[in-house]
PDB file of C-alpha atoms in Angstrom:
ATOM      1  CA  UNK K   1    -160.409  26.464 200.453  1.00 95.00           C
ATOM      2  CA  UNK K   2    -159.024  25.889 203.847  1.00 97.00           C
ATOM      3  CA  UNK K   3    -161.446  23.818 205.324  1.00 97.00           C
ATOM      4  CA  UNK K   4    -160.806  21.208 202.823  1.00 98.00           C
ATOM      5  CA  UNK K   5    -156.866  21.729 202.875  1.00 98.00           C
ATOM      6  CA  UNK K   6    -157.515  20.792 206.977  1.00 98.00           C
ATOM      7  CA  UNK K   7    -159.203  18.066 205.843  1.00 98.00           C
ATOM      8  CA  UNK K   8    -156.643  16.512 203.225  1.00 98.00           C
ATOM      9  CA  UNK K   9    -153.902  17.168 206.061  1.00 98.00           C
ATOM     10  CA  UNK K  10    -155.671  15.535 208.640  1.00 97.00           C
ATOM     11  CA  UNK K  11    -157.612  12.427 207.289  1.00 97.00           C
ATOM     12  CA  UNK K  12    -155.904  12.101 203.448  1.00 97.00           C
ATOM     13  CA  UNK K  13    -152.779  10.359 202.964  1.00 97.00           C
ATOM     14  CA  UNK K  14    -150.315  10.322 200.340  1.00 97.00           C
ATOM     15  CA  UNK K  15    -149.567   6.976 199.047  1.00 96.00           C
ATOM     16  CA  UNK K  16    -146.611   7.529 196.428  1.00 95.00           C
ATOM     17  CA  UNK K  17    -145.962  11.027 194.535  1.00 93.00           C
ATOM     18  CA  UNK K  18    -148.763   9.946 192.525  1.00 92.00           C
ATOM     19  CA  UNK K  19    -151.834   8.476 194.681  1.00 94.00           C
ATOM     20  CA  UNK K  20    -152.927  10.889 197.449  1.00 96.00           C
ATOM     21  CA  UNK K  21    -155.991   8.978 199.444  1.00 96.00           C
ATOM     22  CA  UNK K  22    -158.959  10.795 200.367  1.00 97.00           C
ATOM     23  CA  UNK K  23    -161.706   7.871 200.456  1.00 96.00           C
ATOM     24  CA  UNK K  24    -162.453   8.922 204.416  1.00 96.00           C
ATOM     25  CA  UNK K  25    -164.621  11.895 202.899  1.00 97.00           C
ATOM     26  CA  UNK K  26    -164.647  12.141 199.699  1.00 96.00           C
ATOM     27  CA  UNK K  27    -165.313   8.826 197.239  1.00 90.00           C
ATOM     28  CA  UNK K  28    -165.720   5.733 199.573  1.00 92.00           C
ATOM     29  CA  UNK K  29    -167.542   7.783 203.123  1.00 96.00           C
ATOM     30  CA  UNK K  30    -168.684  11.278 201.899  1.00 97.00           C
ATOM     31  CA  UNK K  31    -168.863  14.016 204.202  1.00 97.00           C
ATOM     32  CA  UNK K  32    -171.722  15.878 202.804  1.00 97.00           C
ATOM     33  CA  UNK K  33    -171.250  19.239 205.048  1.00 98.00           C
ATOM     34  CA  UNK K  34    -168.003  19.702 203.314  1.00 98.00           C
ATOM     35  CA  UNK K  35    -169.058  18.571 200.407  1.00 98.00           C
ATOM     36  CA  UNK K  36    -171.914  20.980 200.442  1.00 98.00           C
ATOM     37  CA  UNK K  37    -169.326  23.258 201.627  1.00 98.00           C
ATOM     38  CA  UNK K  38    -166.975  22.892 198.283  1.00 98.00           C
ATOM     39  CA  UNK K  39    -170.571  23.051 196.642  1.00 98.00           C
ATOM     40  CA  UNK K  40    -170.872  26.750 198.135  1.00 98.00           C
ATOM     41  CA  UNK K  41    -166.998  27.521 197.013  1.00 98.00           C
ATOM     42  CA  UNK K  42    -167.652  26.746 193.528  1.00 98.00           C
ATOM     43  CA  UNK K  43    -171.010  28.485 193.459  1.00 98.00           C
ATOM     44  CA  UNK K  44    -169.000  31.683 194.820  1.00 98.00           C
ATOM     45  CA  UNK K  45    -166.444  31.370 192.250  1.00 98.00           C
ATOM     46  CA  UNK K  46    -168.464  30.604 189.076  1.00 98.00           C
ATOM     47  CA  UNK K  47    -171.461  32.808 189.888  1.00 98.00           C
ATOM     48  CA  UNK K  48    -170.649  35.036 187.034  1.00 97.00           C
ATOM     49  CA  UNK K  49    -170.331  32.174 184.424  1.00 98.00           C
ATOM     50  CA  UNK K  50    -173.972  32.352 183.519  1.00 98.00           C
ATOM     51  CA  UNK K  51    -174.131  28.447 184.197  1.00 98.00           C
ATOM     52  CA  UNK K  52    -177.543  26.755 183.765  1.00 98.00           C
ATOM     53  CA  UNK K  53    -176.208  23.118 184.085  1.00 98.00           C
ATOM     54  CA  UNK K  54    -173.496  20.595 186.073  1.00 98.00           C
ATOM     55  CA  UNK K  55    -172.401  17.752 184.706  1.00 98.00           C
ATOM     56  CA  UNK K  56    -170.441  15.214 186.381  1.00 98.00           C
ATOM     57  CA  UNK K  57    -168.308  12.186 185.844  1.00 96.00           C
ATOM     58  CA  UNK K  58    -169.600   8.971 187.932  1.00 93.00           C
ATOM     59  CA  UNK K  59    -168.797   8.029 190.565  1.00 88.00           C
ATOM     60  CA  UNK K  60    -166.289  10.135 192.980  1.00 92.00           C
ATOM     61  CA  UNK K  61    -167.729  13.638 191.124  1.00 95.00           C
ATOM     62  CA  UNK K  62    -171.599  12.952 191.995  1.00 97.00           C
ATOM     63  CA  UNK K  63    -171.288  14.189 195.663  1.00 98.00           C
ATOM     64  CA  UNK K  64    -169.614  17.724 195.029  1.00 98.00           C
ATOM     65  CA  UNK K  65    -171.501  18.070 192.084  1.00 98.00           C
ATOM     66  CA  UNK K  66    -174.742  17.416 193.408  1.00 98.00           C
ATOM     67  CA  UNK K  67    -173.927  19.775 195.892  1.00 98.00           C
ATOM     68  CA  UNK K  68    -172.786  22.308 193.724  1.00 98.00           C
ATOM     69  CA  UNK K  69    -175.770  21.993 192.276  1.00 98.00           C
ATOM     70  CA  UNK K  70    -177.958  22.165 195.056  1.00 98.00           C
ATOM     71  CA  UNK K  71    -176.653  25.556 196.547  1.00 98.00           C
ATOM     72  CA  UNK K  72    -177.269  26.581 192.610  1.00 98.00           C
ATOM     73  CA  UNK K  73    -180.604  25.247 192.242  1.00 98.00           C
ATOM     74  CA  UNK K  74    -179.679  24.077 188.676  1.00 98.00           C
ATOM     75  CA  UNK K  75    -180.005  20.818 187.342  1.00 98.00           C
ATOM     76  CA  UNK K  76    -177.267  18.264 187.670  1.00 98.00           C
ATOM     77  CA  UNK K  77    -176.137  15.612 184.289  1.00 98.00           C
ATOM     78  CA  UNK K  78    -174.441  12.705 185.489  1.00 97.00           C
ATOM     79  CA  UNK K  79    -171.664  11.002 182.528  1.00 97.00           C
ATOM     80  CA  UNK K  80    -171.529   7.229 183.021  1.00 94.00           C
ATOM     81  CA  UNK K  81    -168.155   5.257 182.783  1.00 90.00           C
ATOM     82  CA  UNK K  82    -169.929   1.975 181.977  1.00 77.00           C
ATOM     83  CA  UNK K  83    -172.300   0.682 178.907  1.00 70.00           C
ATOM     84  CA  UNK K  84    -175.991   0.114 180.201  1.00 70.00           C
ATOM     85  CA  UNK K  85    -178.595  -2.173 178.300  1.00 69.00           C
ATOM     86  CA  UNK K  86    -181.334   0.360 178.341  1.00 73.00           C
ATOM     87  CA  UNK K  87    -179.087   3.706 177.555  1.00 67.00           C
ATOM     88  CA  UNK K  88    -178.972   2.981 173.445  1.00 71.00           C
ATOM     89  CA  UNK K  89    -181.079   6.272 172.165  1.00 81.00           C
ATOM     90  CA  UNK K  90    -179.719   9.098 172.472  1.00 88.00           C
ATOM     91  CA  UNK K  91    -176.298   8.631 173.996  1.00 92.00           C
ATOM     92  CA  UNK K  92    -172.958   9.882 172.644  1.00 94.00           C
ATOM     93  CA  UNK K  93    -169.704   8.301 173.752  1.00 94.00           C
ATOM     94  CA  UNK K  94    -165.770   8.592 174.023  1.00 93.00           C
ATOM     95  CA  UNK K  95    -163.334   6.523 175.169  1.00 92.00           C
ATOM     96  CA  UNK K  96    -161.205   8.372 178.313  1.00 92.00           C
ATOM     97  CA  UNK K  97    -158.213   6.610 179.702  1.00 88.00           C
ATOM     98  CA  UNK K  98    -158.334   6.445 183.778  1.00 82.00           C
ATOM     99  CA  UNK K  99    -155.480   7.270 185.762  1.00 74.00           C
ATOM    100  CA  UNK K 100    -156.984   5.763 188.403  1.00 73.00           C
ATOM    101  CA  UNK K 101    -157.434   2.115 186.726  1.00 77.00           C
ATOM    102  CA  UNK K 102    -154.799   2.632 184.775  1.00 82.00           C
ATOM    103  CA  UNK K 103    -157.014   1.527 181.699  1.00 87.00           C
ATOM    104  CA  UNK K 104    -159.413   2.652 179.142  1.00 90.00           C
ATOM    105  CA  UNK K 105    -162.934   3.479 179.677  1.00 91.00           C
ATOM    106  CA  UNK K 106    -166.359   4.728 177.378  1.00 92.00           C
ATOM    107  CA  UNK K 107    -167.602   7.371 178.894  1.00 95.00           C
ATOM    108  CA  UNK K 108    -171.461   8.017 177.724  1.00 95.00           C
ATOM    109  CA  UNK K 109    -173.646  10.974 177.671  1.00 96.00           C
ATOM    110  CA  UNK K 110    -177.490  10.846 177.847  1.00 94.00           C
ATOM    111  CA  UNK K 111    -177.992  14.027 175.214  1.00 93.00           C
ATOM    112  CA  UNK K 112    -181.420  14.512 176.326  1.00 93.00           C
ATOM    113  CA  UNK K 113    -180.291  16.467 179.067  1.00 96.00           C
ATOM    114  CA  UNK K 114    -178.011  18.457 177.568  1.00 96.00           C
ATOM    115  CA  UNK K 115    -179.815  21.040 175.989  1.00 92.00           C
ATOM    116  CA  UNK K 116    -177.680  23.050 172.760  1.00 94.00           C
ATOM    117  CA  UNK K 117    -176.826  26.108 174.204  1.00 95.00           C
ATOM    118  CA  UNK K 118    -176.580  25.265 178.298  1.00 98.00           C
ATOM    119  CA  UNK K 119    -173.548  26.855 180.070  1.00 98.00           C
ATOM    120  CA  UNK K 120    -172.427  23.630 181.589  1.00 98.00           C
ATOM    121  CA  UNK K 121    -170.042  23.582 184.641  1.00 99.00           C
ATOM    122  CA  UNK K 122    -167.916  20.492 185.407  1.00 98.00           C
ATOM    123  CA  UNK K 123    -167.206  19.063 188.456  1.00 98.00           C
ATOM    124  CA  UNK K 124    -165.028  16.534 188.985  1.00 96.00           C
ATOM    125  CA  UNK K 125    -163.328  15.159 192.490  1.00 97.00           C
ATOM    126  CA  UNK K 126    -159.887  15.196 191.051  1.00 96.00           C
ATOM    127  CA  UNK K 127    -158.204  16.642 188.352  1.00 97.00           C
ATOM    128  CA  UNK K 128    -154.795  15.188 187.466  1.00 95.00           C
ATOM    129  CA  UNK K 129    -153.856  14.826 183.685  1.00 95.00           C
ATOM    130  CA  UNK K 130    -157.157  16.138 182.392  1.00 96.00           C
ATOM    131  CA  UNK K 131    -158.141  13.187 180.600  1.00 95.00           C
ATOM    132  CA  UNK K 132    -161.442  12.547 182.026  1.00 95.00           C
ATOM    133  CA  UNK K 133    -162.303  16.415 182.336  1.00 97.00           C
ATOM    134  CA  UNK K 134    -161.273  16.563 178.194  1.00 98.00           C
ATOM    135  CA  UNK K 135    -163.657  13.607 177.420  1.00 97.00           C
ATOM    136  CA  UNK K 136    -166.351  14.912 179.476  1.00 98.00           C
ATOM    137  CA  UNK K 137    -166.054  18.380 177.406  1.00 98.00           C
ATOM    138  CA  UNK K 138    -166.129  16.590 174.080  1.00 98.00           C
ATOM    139  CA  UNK K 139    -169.400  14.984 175.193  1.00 98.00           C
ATOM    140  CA  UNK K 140    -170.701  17.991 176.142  1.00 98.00           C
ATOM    141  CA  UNK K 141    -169.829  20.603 173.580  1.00 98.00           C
ATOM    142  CA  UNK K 142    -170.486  17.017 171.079  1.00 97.00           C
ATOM    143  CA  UNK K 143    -174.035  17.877 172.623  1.00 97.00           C
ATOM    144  CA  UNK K 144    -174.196  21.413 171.934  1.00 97.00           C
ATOM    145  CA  UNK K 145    -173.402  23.143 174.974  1.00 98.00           C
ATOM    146  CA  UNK K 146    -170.447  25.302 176.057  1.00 98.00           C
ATOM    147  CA  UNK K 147    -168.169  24.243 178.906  1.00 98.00           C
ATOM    148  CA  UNK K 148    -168.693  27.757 181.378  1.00 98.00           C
ATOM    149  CA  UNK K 149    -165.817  25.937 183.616  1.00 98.00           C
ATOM    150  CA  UNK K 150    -164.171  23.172 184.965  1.00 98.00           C
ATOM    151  CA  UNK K 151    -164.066  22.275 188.803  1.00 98.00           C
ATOM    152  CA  UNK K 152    -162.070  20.091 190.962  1.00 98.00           C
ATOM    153  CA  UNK K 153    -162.452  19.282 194.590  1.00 98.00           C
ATOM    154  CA  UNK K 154    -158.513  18.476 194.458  1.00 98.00           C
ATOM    155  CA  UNK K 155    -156.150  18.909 191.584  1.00 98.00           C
ATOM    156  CA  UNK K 156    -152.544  17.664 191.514  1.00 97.00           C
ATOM    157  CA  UNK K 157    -151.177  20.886 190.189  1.00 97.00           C
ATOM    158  CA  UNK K 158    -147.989  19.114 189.285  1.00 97.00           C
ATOM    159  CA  UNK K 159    -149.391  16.814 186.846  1.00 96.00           C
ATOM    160  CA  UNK K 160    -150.610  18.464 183.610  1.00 97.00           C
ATOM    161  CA  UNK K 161    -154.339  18.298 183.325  1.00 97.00           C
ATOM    162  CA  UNK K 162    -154.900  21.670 184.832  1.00 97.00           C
ATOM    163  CA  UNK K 163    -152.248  23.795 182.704  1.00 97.00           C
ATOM    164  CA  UNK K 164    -153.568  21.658 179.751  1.00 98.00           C
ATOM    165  CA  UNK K 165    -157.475  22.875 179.765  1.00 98.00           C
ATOM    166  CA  UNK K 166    -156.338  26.776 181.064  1.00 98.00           C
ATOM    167  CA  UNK K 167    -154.354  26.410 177.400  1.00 98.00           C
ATOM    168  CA  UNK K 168    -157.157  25.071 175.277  1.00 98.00           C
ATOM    169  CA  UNK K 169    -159.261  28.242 176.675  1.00 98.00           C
ATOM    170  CA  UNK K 170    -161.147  26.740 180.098  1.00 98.00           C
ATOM    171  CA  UNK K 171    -161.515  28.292 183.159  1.00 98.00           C
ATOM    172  CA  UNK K 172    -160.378  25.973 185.829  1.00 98.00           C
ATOM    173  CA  UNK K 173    -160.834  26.513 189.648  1.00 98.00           C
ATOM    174  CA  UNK K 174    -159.476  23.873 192.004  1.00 98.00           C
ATOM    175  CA  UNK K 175    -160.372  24.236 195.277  1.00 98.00           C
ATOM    176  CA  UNK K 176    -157.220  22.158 196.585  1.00 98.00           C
ATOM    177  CA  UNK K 177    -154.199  22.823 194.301  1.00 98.00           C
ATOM    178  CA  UNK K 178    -151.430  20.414 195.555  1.00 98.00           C
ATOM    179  CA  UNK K 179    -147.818  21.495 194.546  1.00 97.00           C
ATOM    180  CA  UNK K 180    -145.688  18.250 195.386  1.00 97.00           C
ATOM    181  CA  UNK K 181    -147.068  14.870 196.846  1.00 97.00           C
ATOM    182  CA  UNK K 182    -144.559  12.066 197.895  1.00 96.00           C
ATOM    183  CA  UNK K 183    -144.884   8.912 200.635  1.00 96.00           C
ATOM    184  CA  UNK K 184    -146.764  10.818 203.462  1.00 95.00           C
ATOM    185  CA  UNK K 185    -146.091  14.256 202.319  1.00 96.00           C
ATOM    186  CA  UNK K 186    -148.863  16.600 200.529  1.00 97.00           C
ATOM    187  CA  UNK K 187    -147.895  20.490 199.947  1.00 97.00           C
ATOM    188  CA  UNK K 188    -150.281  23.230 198.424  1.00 97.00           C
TER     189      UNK K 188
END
Protein backbone atom coordinates (compact mmCIF):
# COMPACT_ATOMS: atom_id res chain seq x y z
CA UNK A 1 0.00 0.00 0.00
CA UNK A 2 1.80 3.07 -1.05
CA UNK A 3 0.19 5.58 0.81
CA UNK A 4 1.29 4.02 3.95
CA UNK A 5 4.92 3.16 2.58
CA UNK A 6 4.94 7.38 2.05
CA UNK A 7 3.98 7.56 5.30
CA UNK A 8 6.61 5.18 7.10
CA UNK A 9 9.32 7.07 4.84
CA UNK A 10 8.31 10.33 5.76
CA UNK A 11 7.19 10.48 9.49
CA UNK A 12 8.56 6.72 10.83
CA UNK A 13 11.98 6.27 11.88
CA UNK A 14 14.10 3.40 12.33
CA UNK A 15 15.62 3.18 15.66
CA UNK A 16 18.05 0.03 15.47
CA UNK A 17 17.53 -3.01 12.87
CA UNK A 18 14.96 -3.99 15.22
CA UNK A 19 12.63 -0.93 16.43
CA UNK A 20 11.18 1.03 13.47
CA UNK A 21 8.96 4.08 15.14
CA UNK A 22 5.71 4.88 13.83
CA UNK A 23 3.90 6.45 17.05
CA UNK A 24 3.26 9.90 14.80
CA UNK A 25 0.22 7.91 13.17
CA UNK A 26 -0.17 4.87 14.14
CA UNK A 27 -0.12 3.83 18.19
CA UNK A 28 0.56 7.09 20.20
CA UNK A 29 -1.41 10.03 17.45
CA UNK A 30 -3.59 7.95 15.01
CA UNK A 31 -4.30 9.19 11.73
CA UNK A 32 -7.68 7.81 11.21
CA UNK A 33 -7.95 8.68 7.24
CA UNK A 34 -5.13 6.32 6.74
CA UNK A 35 -6.10 4.20 9.07
CA UNK A 36 -9.49 3.96 7.53
CA UNK A 37 -7.53 3.82 4.45
CA UNK A 38 -5.50 0.41 5.50
CA UNK A 39 -9.13 -0.49 6.77
CA UNK A 40 -10.30 -0.29 2.95
CA UNK A 41 -6.92 -2.30 1.80
CA UNK A 42 -7.65 -5.14 3.94
CA UNK A 43 -11.35 -5.16 3.15
CA UNK A 44 -10.18 -5.34 -0.69
CA UNK A 45 -7.89 -8.09 -0.03
CA UNK A 46 -9.91 -10.39 2.29
CA UNK A 47 -13.31 -9.82 0.67
CA UNK A 48 -13.41 -13.35 -0.46
CA UNK A 49 -12.56 -14.87 3.02
CA UNK A 50 -16.18 -15.08 4.01
CA UNK A 51 -15.19 -13.13 7.31
CA UNK A 52 -18.03 -12.32 9.76
CA UNK A 53 -15.72 -11.06 12.62
CA UNK A 54 -12.24 -8.89 13.55
CA UNK A 55 -10.53 -9.41 16.38
CA UNK A 56 -7.80 -7.38 17.60
CA UNK A 57 -4.97 -7.26 20.05
CA UNK A 58 -5.13 -4.02 22.47
CA UNK A 59 -3.85 -1.42 22.16
CA UNK A 60 -1.81 -0.36 18.81
CA UNK A 61 -4.33 -2.98 16.66
CA UNK A 62 -7.76 -1.22 17.82
CA UNK A 63 -7.46 1.70 15.28
CA UNK A 64 -6.90 -0.38 11.95
CA UNK A 65 -9.07 -2.87 13.15
CA UNK A 66 -11.87 -0.82 13.98
CA UNK A 67 -11.51 0.54 10.75
CA UNK A 68 -11.32 -2.52 9.01
CA UNK A 69 -14.22 -3.20 10.50
CA UNK A 70 -16.10 -0.28 9.81
CA UNK A 71 -15.65 -0.28 5.91
CA UNK A 72 -16.89 -4.14 6.58
CA UNK A 73 -19.75 -3.42 8.67
CA UNK A 74 -18.87 -6.49 10.83
CA UNK A 75 -18.41 -6.58 14.34
CA UNK A 76 -15.05 -5.93 15.91
CA UNK A 77 -13.56 -8.38 19.30
CA UNK A 78 -11.02 -6.62 21.09
CA UNK A 79 -8.17 -9.31 23.10
CA UNK A 80 -6.95 -7.62 26.29
CA UNK A 81 -3.20 -7.81 27.40
CA UNK A 82 -4.07 -7.13 31.05
CA UNK A 83 -6.26 -9.09 33.89
CA UNK A 84 -9.52 -7.02 34.75
CA UNK A 85 -11.55 -7.53 38.10
CA UNK A 86 -14.87 -7.82 36.41
CA UNK A 87 -13.72 -10.09 33.18
CA UNK A 88 -13.79 -13.66 35.34
CA UNK A 89 -16.83 -15.55 33.32
CA UNK A 90 -16.28 -16.46 30.35
CA UNK A 91 -12.74 -15.54 29.44
CA UNK A 92 -10.02 -17.83 28.06
CA UNK A 93 -6.36 -16.88 28.35
CA UNK A 94 -2.66 -17.46 27.10
CA UNK A 95 0.35 -16.17 28.00
CA UNK A 96 2.17 -14.28 24.69
CA UNK A 97 5.65 -12.96 25.09
CA UNK A 98 5.96 -9.12 23.76
CA UNK A 99 8.65 -8.09 21.64
CA UNK A 100 7.87 -4.87 22.36
CA UNK A 101 8.29 -5.12 26.37
CA UNK A 102 10.49 -7.58 26.03
CA UNK A 103 8.39 -9.65 28.67
CA UNK A 104 5.54 -11.94 29.14
CA UNK A 105 2.00 -11.06 28.98
CA UNK A 106 -1.84 -12.96 29.48
CA UNK A 107 -3.62 -12.21 26.81
CA UNK A 108 -7.60 -12.79 27.53
CA UNK A 109 -10.51 -13.42 25.37
CA UNK A 110 -14.13 -12.50 26.28
CA UNK A 111 -15.74 -15.90 24.50
CA UNK A 112 -19.05 -14.39 24.42
CA UNK A 113 -18.25 -12.72 21.39
CA UNK A 114 -16.76 -15.19 19.64
CA UNK A 115 -19.35 -17.18 18.30
CA UNK A 116 -18.16 -21.23 17.21
CA UNK A 117 -18.05 -21.08 13.73
CA UNK A 118 -17.20 -17.06 12.92
CA UNK A 119 -14.58 -16.52 10.15
CA UNK A 120 -12.47 -14.25 12.24
CA UNK A 121 -9.89 -11.85 10.62
CA UNK A 122 -6.93 -10.51 12.64
CA UNK A 123 -5.58 -7.35 12.64
CA UNK A 124 -2.75 -6.42 14.24
CA UNK A 125 -0.41 -3.04 13.79
CA UNK A 126 2.73 -5.03 13.52
CA UNK A 127 3.69 -8.32 12.84
CA UNK A 128 7.27 -9.29 13.72
CA UNK A 129 7.92 -12.83 15.24
CA UNK A 130 4.28 -13.85 15.27
CA UNK A 131 3.98 -14.34 18.82
CA UNK A 132 1.14 -12.19 19.60
CA UNK A 133 -0.73 -13.04 16.20
CA UNK A 134 -0.17 -17.11 17.37
CA UNK A 135 -1.70 -16.39 20.85
CA UNK A 136 -4.45 -14.42 19.52
CA UNK A 137 -5.32 -17.55 17.09
CA UNK A 138 -5.20 -20.01 19.96
CA UNK A 139 -7.79 -17.84 21.72
CA UNK A 140 -9.77 -17.72 18.95
CA UNK A 141 -9.90 -21.12 17.35
CA UNK A 142 -9.77 -22.11 21.66
CA UNK A 143 -13.26 -20.31 21.11
CA UNK A 144 -14.45 -22.10 18.21
CA UNK A 145 -13.89 -20.01 15.35
CA UNK A 146 -11.56 -20.28 12.34
CA UNK A 147 -8.82 -17.72 11.73
CA UNK A 148 -10.06 -16.51 7.76
CA UNK A 149 -6.60 -14.37 7.93
CA UNK A 150 -4.13 -12.51 9.55
CA UNK A 151 -3.43 -8.69 8.91
CA UNK A 152 -0.71 -6.34 9.63
CA UNK A 153 -0.52 -2.64 9.10
CA UNK A 154 3.46 -3.23 9.00
CA UNK A 155 5.33 -6.47 9.14
CA UNK A 156 9.12 -6.79 9.48
CA UNK A 157 9.41 -9.35 6.76
CA UNK A 158 12.87 -10.18 7.98
CA UNK A 159 11.94 -11.41 11.27
CA UNK A 160 10.01 -14.72 11.26
CA UNK A 161 6.46 -14.24 12.35
CA UNK A 162 5.14 -13.86 8.88
CA UNK A 163 6.89 -17.03 7.15
CA UNK A 164 5.94 -18.80 10.47
CA UNK A 165 1.87 -18.47 10.24
CA UNK A 166 2.00 -18.78 5.99
CA UNK A 167 3.66 -22.41 7.23
CA UNK A 168 1.15 -23.41 9.86
CA UNK A 169 -1.61 -22.78 6.95
CA UNK A 170 -2.68 -18.76 7.46
CA UNK A 171 -3.18 -16.38 5.01
CA UNK A 172 -1.20 -13.36 5.86
CA UNK A 173 -1.43 -9.92 4.06
CA UNK A 174 0.82 -7.12 5.26
CA UNK A 175 0.17 -4.05 3.92
CA UNK A 176 3.88 -2.73 4.60
CA UNK A 177 6.37 -5.63 4.17
CA UNK A 178 9.80 -4.18 5.26
CA UNK A 179 12.87 -6.15 3.85
CA UNK A 180 15.88 -4.69 5.98
CA UNK A 181 15.63 -1.95 8.80
CA UNK A 182 18.90 -0.52 10.37
CA UNK A 183 19.72 3.13 12.27
CA UNK A 184 17.65 5.46 9.93
CA UNK A 185 17.24 3.13 7.10
CA UNK A 186 13.78 1.21 6.27
CA UNK A 187 13.57 -0.81 2.77
CA UNK A 188 10.39 -2.68 1.40
Amino acid sequence: MEMLKQRILQDGRALSDQVLLVDSFLNHQVDVALMKACGEEFARRFADAGITRIATIESSGIAPAAMTALVMDLPMVIMKKSVSSILKDGIIQREVFSFTKNAPYLLTLKTHFITPGDRVLLIDDFLANGEAAFGGIALLEQAGATVAGVGAVIAKAFQPGMEKLRAAGYRVEALAPVKHMAEGVIEF
